[in-house]
Short mmCIF file of C-alpha atoms in Angstrom, two decimals:
data_model
loop_
_atom_site.label_atom_id
_atom_site.label_comp_id
_atom_site.label_asym_id
_atom_site.label_seq_id
_atom_site.Cartn_x
_atom_site.Cartn_y
_atom_site.Cartn_z
CA MET A 1 16.90 -3.77 12.79
CA ARG A 2 13.83 -4.36 14.93
CA GLU A 3 10.99 -6.54 13.85
CA PRO A 4 8.72 -4.72 11.45
CA ARG A 5 5.21 -3.81 12.39
CA LEU A 6 2.93 -3.07 9.56
CA ALA A 7 0.09 -0.60 9.60
CA ILE A 8 -2.70 -1.29 7.13
CA ILE A 9 -4.90 1.80 6.32
CA GLY A 10 -8.18 0.51 4.99
CA GLY A 11 -10.07 2.65 2.60
CA THR A 12 -13.29 2.07 0.80
CA GLY A 13 -13.82 -1.47 0.17
CA LEU A 14 -11.44 -3.03 2.64
CA GLY A 15 -11.95 -1.47 5.95
CA THR A 16 -13.21 -3.75 8.83
CA ARG A 17 -12.90 -6.99 6.62
CA LEU A 18 -9.21 -7.09 7.66
CA ARG A 19 -10.08 -7.32 11.42
CA GLU A 20 -11.84 -10.64 10.70
CA CYS A 21 -8.53 -12.13 9.42
CA LEU A 22 -6.56 -11.38 12.55
CA ASP A 23 -5.51 -14.17 14.82
CA PRO A 24 -8.18 -13.77 17.71
CA ALA A 25 -5.41 -14.13 20.42
CA GLY A 26 -3.76 -10.91 21.26
CA VAL A 27 -6.04 -8.56 19.29
CA GLU A 28 -6.34 -5.17 21.17
CA GLN A 29 -7.97 -1.77 20.28
CA HIS A 30 -6.25 1.50 20.97
CA GLU A 31 -7.55 5.02 21.40
CA ILE A 32 -4.51 7.42 21.02
CA GLU A 33 -4.68 11.09 21.53
CA THR A 34 -2.17 13.17 19.38
CA PRO A 35 -1.18 16.69 19.21
CA PHE A 36 -3.48 16.84 16.07
CA GLY A 37 -6.55 15.22 17.70
CA LEU A 38 -7.90 11.67 17.61
CA PRO A 39 -7.33 9.24 14.57
CA SER A 40 -10.23 8.55 12.36
CA ASP A 41 -11.03 5.35 14.35
CA LEU A 42 -9.74 3.03 17.02
CA ILE A 43 -6.51 1.33 16.03
CA THR A 44 -6.65 -2.50 16.16
CA THR A 45 -3.43 -4.38 16.72
CA GLY A 46 -2.92 -8.06 16.20
CA ARG A 47 -1.13 -10.70 14.00
CA LEU A 48 -2.06 -11.27 10.47
CA ALA A 49 -0.33 -14.41 9.38
CA GLU A 50 3.34 -14.01 10.47
CA LEU A 51 3.35 -10.28 11.08
CA GLU A 52 2.39 -7.86 13.63
CA VAL A 53 -0.11 -5.39 12.16
CA ALA A 54 -2.05 -2.31 13.10
CA LEU A 55 -5.29 -1.59 11.26
CA LEU A 56 -6.91 1.70 10.80
CA ALA A 57 -10.10 2.67 9.03
CA ARG A 58 -9.23 5.87 7.13
CA HIS A 59 -12.83 7.16 6.93
CA GLY A 60 -13.92 5.94 10.34
CA ASP A 61 -16.06 3.18 11.52
CA SER A 62 -19.12 4.58 9.86
CA HIS A 63 -17.28 6.19 6.85
CA GLN A 64 -18.06 9.61 8.60
CA TYR A 65 -14.88 11.47 7.18
CA ASN A 66 -14.94 12.60 3.62
CA PRO A 67 -11.53 12.68 1.95
CA THR A 68 -10.84 16.33 2.80
CA ASN A 69 -11.70 15.85 6.58
CA VAL A 70 -9.84 12.65 7.20
CA PRO A 71 -7.59 13.51 10.13
CA TYR A 72 -4.35 12.40 8.22
CA ARG A 73 -1.78 14.03 10.74
CA ALA A 74 -3.43 12.23 13.67
CA ASN A 75 -3.63 8.96 11.75
CA MET A 76 0.01 8.92 10.96
CA PHE A 77 1.31 10.37 14.28
CA ALA A 78 -0.73 7.55 16.08
CA LEU A 79 0.57 4.84 13.98
CA LYS A 80 4.07 6.05 14.50
CA ALA A 81 3.61 6.19 18.27
CA LEU A 82 2.24 2.60 18.22
CA GLY A 83 5.60 1.55 16.86
CA CYS A 84 4.70 0.94 13.22
CA THR A 85 7.46 1.03 10.82
CA HIS A 86 5.76 0.36 7.42
CA VAL A 87 2.33 1.36 6.14
CA VAL A 88 0.28 -0.12 3.23
CA ALA A 89 -2.78 2.08 2.45
CA SER A 90 -5.44 0.97 0.13
CA GLY A 91 -8.05 2.99 -1.55
CA ALA A 92 -10.78 3.02 -4.29
CA THR A 93 -9.81 4.77 -7.53
CA GLY A 94 -10.83 5.51 -11.13
CA SER A 95 -8.77 4.24 -13.81
CA LEU A 96 -7.34 6.63 -16.29
CA SER A 97 -5.49 4.07 -18.32
CA GLU A 98 -6.51 1.70 -20.88
CA THR A 99 -4.29 -0.94 -19.48
CA ILE A 100 -5.54 -0.92 -15.99
CA SER A 101 -9.10 -2.40 -15.68
CA PRO A 102 -11.62 -2.08 -12.91
CA GLY A 103 -11.02 -5.01 -10.46
CA ASP A 104 -7.30 -4.93 -11.02
CA LEU A 105 -4.72 -4.03 -8.20
CA VAL A 106 -2.09 -1.41 -8.59
CA SER A 107 0.97 -0.81 -6.43
CA CYS A 108 1.61 2.83 -7.06
CA ASP A 109 5.06 4.25 -7.47
CA GLN A 110 4.25 7.95 -8.18
CA LEU A 111 1.84 10.44 -6.95
CA ILE A 112 0.56 13.92 -8.02
CA ASP A 113 -0.85 16.04 -5.32
CA ARG A 114 -3.74 18.32 -6.52
CA THR A 115 -5.34 18.69 -3.07
CA ILE A 116 -5.84 22.39 -1.76
CA HIS A 117 -7.58 22.14 1.64
CA ARG A 118 -5.49 19.80 3.72
CA PRO A 119 -2.66 20.32 6.03
CA ARG A 120 0.56 18.93 4.47
CA THR A 121 3.06 18.98 7.37
CA PHE A 122 3.52 18.00 11.05
CA TYR A 123 6.28 20.56 11.59
CA GLU A 124 4.53 24.02 11.55
CA HIS A 125 7.15 25.71 13.70
CA ALA A 126 10.30 24.44 12.20
CA ALA A 127 11.79 24.12 8.54
CA VAL A 128 11.64 20.49 7.76
CA HIS A 129 12.21 19.36 4.04
CA VAL A 130 11.99 15.74 3.36
CA GLU A 131 12.75 14.23 0.00
CA LEU A 132 9.84 12.93 -1.79
CA ALA A 133 11.07 12.04 -5.30
CA ASP A 134 9.94 8.46 -4.71
CA PRO A 135 7.03 8.67 -2.44
CA CYS A 136 6.14 4.97 -2.32
CA CYS A 137 8.80 2.60 -0.68
CA PRO A 138 10.59 0.35 -3.13
CA VAL A 139 10.95 -2.20 -0.32
CA LEU A 140 7.34 -2.45 0.31
CA ARG A 141 6.52 -2.27 -3.41
CA ALA A 142 8.84 -5.25 -4.06
CA TRP A 143 7.27 -7.35 -1.11
CA LEU A 144 3.94 -6.85 -2.50
CA GLU A 145 4.88 -7.62 -6.03
CA ILE A 146 6.63 -10.87 -5.04
CA SER A 147 3.46 -11.99 -3.23
CA ALA A 148 1.25 -10.99 -6.13
CA ALA A 149 3.21 -13.30 -8.43
CA SER A 150 1.78 -16.33 -6.84
CA SER A 151 -1.85 -15.17 -7.03
CA GLU A 152 -4.31 -14.95 -9.95
CA THR A 153 -4.79 -11.29 -9.49
CA ASN A 154 -4.26 -8.97 -12.35
CA PHE A 155 -1.46 -6.89 -10.54
CA HIS A 156 0.32 -3.82 -11.86
CA GLY A 157 3.76 -3.10 -9.99
CA SER A 158 3.65 0.59 -10.88
CA GLY A 159 1.31 3.36 -11.61
CA THR A 160 0.93 7.07 -11.12
CA TYR A 161 -1.90 8.23 -8.78
CA LEU A 162 -3.42 11.71 -9.09
CA CYS A 163 -4.92 12.74 -5.70
CA MET A 164 -7.80 15.33 -6.32
CA GLU A 165 -9.57 17.23 -3.49
CA GLY A 166 -13.16 16.06 -3.99
CA PRO A 167 -15.59 15.07 -2.56
CA ALA A 168 -17.25 15.42 -6.05
CA PHE A 169 -15.86 13.47 -8.79
CA SER A 170 -14.23 14.92 -11.81
CA THR A 171 -15.82 16.65 -14.74
CA ARG A 172 -15.09 14.94 -18.23
CA ALA A 173 -12.72 17.77 -18.95
CA GLU A 174 -10.82 17.29 -15.72
CA SER A 175 -10.63 13.65 -16.15
CA ASN A 176 -9.02 14.19 -19.62
CA MET A 177 -6.63 16.70 -18.11
CA HIS A 178 -5.48 14.15 -15.55
CA ARG A 179 -4.75 11.62 -18.24
CA LEU A 180 -2.66 14.29 -19.99
CA ALA A 181 -0.70 14.99 -16.82
CA GLY A 182 0.41 11.30 -17.03
CA ALA A 183 -1.75 9.89 -14.22
CA ASP A 184 -3.00 6.39 -14.41
CA LEU A 185 -5.41 6.53 -11.58
CA VAL A 186 -7.51 9.08 -9.83
CA GLY A 187 -8.33 9.05 -6.10
CA MET A 188 -8.88 11.45 -3.11
CA THR A 189 -6.82 10.02 -0.15
CA ALA A 190 -3.15 9.37 -1.05
CA MET A 191 -2.11 12.92 -0.12
CA PRO A 192 -1.17 14.32 2.14
CA GLU A 193 -0.94 10.74 3.60
CA ALA A 194 2.23 9.64 1.71
CA ARG A 195 3.85 13.07 2.53
CA LEU A 196 3.14 12.77 6.21
CA ALA A 197 4.38 9.12 6.24
CA ARG A 198 7.60 10.33 4.95
CA GLU A 199 7.92 13.08 7.57
CA ALA A 200 7.33 10.30 10.14
CA GLU A 201 9.96 8.08 8.63
CA LEU A 202 7.25 5.44 7.92
CA ALA A 203 7.84 3.36 4.76
CA TYR A 204 4.60 3.72 2.63
CA ALA A 205 3.00 1.86 -0.18
CA LEU A 206 -0.19 2.53 -1.97
CA LEU A 207 -2.47 -0.22 -3.03
CA ALA A 208 -4.96 1.25 -5.44
CA LEU A 209 -8.28 -0.47 -6.08
CA PRO A 210 -9.68 0.68 -9.40
CA THR A 211 -13.44 0.55 -9.60
CA ASP A 212 -14.39 2.16 -12.90
CA TRP A 213 -12.94 4.10 -15.82
CA ASP A 214 -13.51 7.63 -14.34
CA CYS A 215 -15.63 9.66 -16.78
CA TRP A 216 -12.94 10.18 -19.62
CA ARG A 217 -14.36 7.05 -21.05
CA THR A 218 -18.05 7.19 -21.95
CA SER A 219 -20.14 4.07 -20.84
CA SER A 220 -23.31 2.62 -22.26
CA GLU A 221 -23.85 0.53 -19.19
CA ASP A 222 -27.19 0.53 -17.56
CA SER A 223 -26.16 0.67 -14.05
CA ILE A 224 -22.69 2.20 -13.59
CA LEU A 225 -23.09 2.08 -9.67
CA ASP A 226 -23.81 -1.61 -9.73
CA ASN A 227 -20.68 -2.20 -11.89
CA VAL A 228 -18.47 -0.04 -9.58
CA LEU A 229 -19.71 -2.03 -6.39
CA ALA A 230 -18.98 -5.26 -8.13
CA ASN A 231 -15.49 -4.13 -9.22
CA LEU A 232 -14.82 -2.86 -5.74
CA GLN A 233 -15.78 -6.31 -4.17
CA LYS A 234 -13.43 -8.00 -6.70
CA ALA A 235 -10.55 -5.65 -5.94
CA SER A 236 -11.14 -5.73 -2.17
CA ASP A 237 -10.97 -9.56 -2.45
CA ALA A 238 -7.74 -9.55 -4.30
CA ALA A 239 -6.11 -6.99 -1.92
CA LEU A 240 -7.16 -9.04 1.18
CA ASP A 241 -5.60 -12.09 -0.45
CA LEU A 242 -2.60 -10.28 -1.37
CA LEU A 243 -1.96 -8.72 2.12
CA GLN A 244 -2.40 -12.19 3.76
CA ARG A 245 0.19 -13.71 1.38
CA ALA A 246 2.71 -11.05 1.86
CA CYS A 247 2.32 -11.20 5.74
CA MET A 248 3.44 -14.80 5.47
CA HIS A 249 6.94 -13.45 4.68
CA PRO A 250 7.98 -10.81 7.11
CA GLU A 251 11.62 -11.60 6.62
CA SER A 252 11.60 -9.51 3.30
CA LEU A 253 10.81 -6.42 5.41
CA ALA A 254 13.04 -7.17 8.40
CA GLY A 255 15.98 -7.84 6.11
CA THR A 256 15.96 -4.55 4.21
CA GLN A 257 15.74 -1.08 5.64
CA SER A 258 13.52 1.45 3.74
CA PRO A 259 15.22 4.70 2.66
CA ALA A 260 12.07 6.32 4.44
CA HIS A 261 13.31 5.16 7.82
CA ARG A 262 16.12 7.75 7.71
CA ALA A 263 14.23 10.43 5.88
CA LEU A 264 14.93 13.11 8.57
CA ASP A 265 18.76 12.68 8.68
CA LYS A 266 19.38 15.91 6.88
CA ALA A 267 15.85 17.23 6.56
CA VAL A 268 15.76 19.48 9.82
CA PHE A 269 17.12 22.91 8.52
CA THR A 270 16.19 24.79 11.72
CA ASP A 271 18.82 24.92 14.35
CA PRO A 272 17.77 22.35 16.93
CA ALA A 273 18.99 24.52 19.70
CA THR A 274 16.36 27.10 18.67
CA ILE A 275 13.48 24.55 18.76
CA SER A 276 11.54 24.92 22.16
CA PRO A 277 11.50 22.04 24.65
CA ASP A 278 7.70 21.92 24.41
CA GLU A 279 7.93 21.47 20.54
CA ARG A 280 10.51 18.77 20.91
CA ARG A 281 8.26 17.03 23.40
CA ARG A 282 5.12 17.51 21.25
CA LEU A 283 6.51 15.73 18.32
CA ALA A 284 9.04 13.50 20.04
CA PRO A 285 7.70 10.33 18.32
CA LEU A 286 8.38 11.89 14.90
CA TRP A 287 11.81 13.62 15.23
CA GLY A 288 13.16 12.42 18.57
CA ARG A 289 15.65 10.18 16.88
CA VAL A 290 17.32 13.07 14.97
CA LEU A 291 17.06 15.76 17.55
CA GLN A 292 18.67 13.53 20.13
CA SER A 293 21.60 12.51 17.97
#
């Protein structure tokens, strides 16, 4: 198994702060054209502690992409083309659970997709059906959890994230409905991101940064926004510390293959002989391994 390269997708609250933590020697920026357009930002590569990483700002360098318009397919395609094998994505969320407080960190294990306006697959001209029962990689989740054990962060090793379309936040009735659906967190960016990661055979983990209680829980606080920003800062600091700790131990990733790395083994239902040469070439970084075997 080759040395892993970790992609870190920074959402609201993390973004460019990660770049400041890279070893200055060898830092490069990449503009990668994909069949789905340009990614949301230049991709910065370098070394974080002991691991080669690629950093991408999900919403762009000036937060110009709202959750619906993030170029999710271009982002994942570009990371795969750069040789990334694993992805840790962060994102601000609202908490729907009494046991998850604003400022905590949550490594999610399950996702509920309630988005309606976003492309969900790379494979528009073939029938490709990946398994997604466990959308977040158990290897990556264990790697993060081990590192969290040595920190003072209030870390949750599992949680269900409901991805809504946005960009407006929930009504109170919707927030309560999300709780009834079994969600612990609500956000706007994990889907189709996790789904596309699986189609690209990228191991994916979601590090949620809860900033507030959403609106199911009424608040008497004078300035909700001030508290949200303070909690976002707290969770971002904790996420930054956790990622740096985890990147000190790349051997955990190098020694265990993620199930996601062979997600396409039996997923391409279309007879390969009927897939055009142009389509094979267009998506070669994604399915080249299985179509050549």
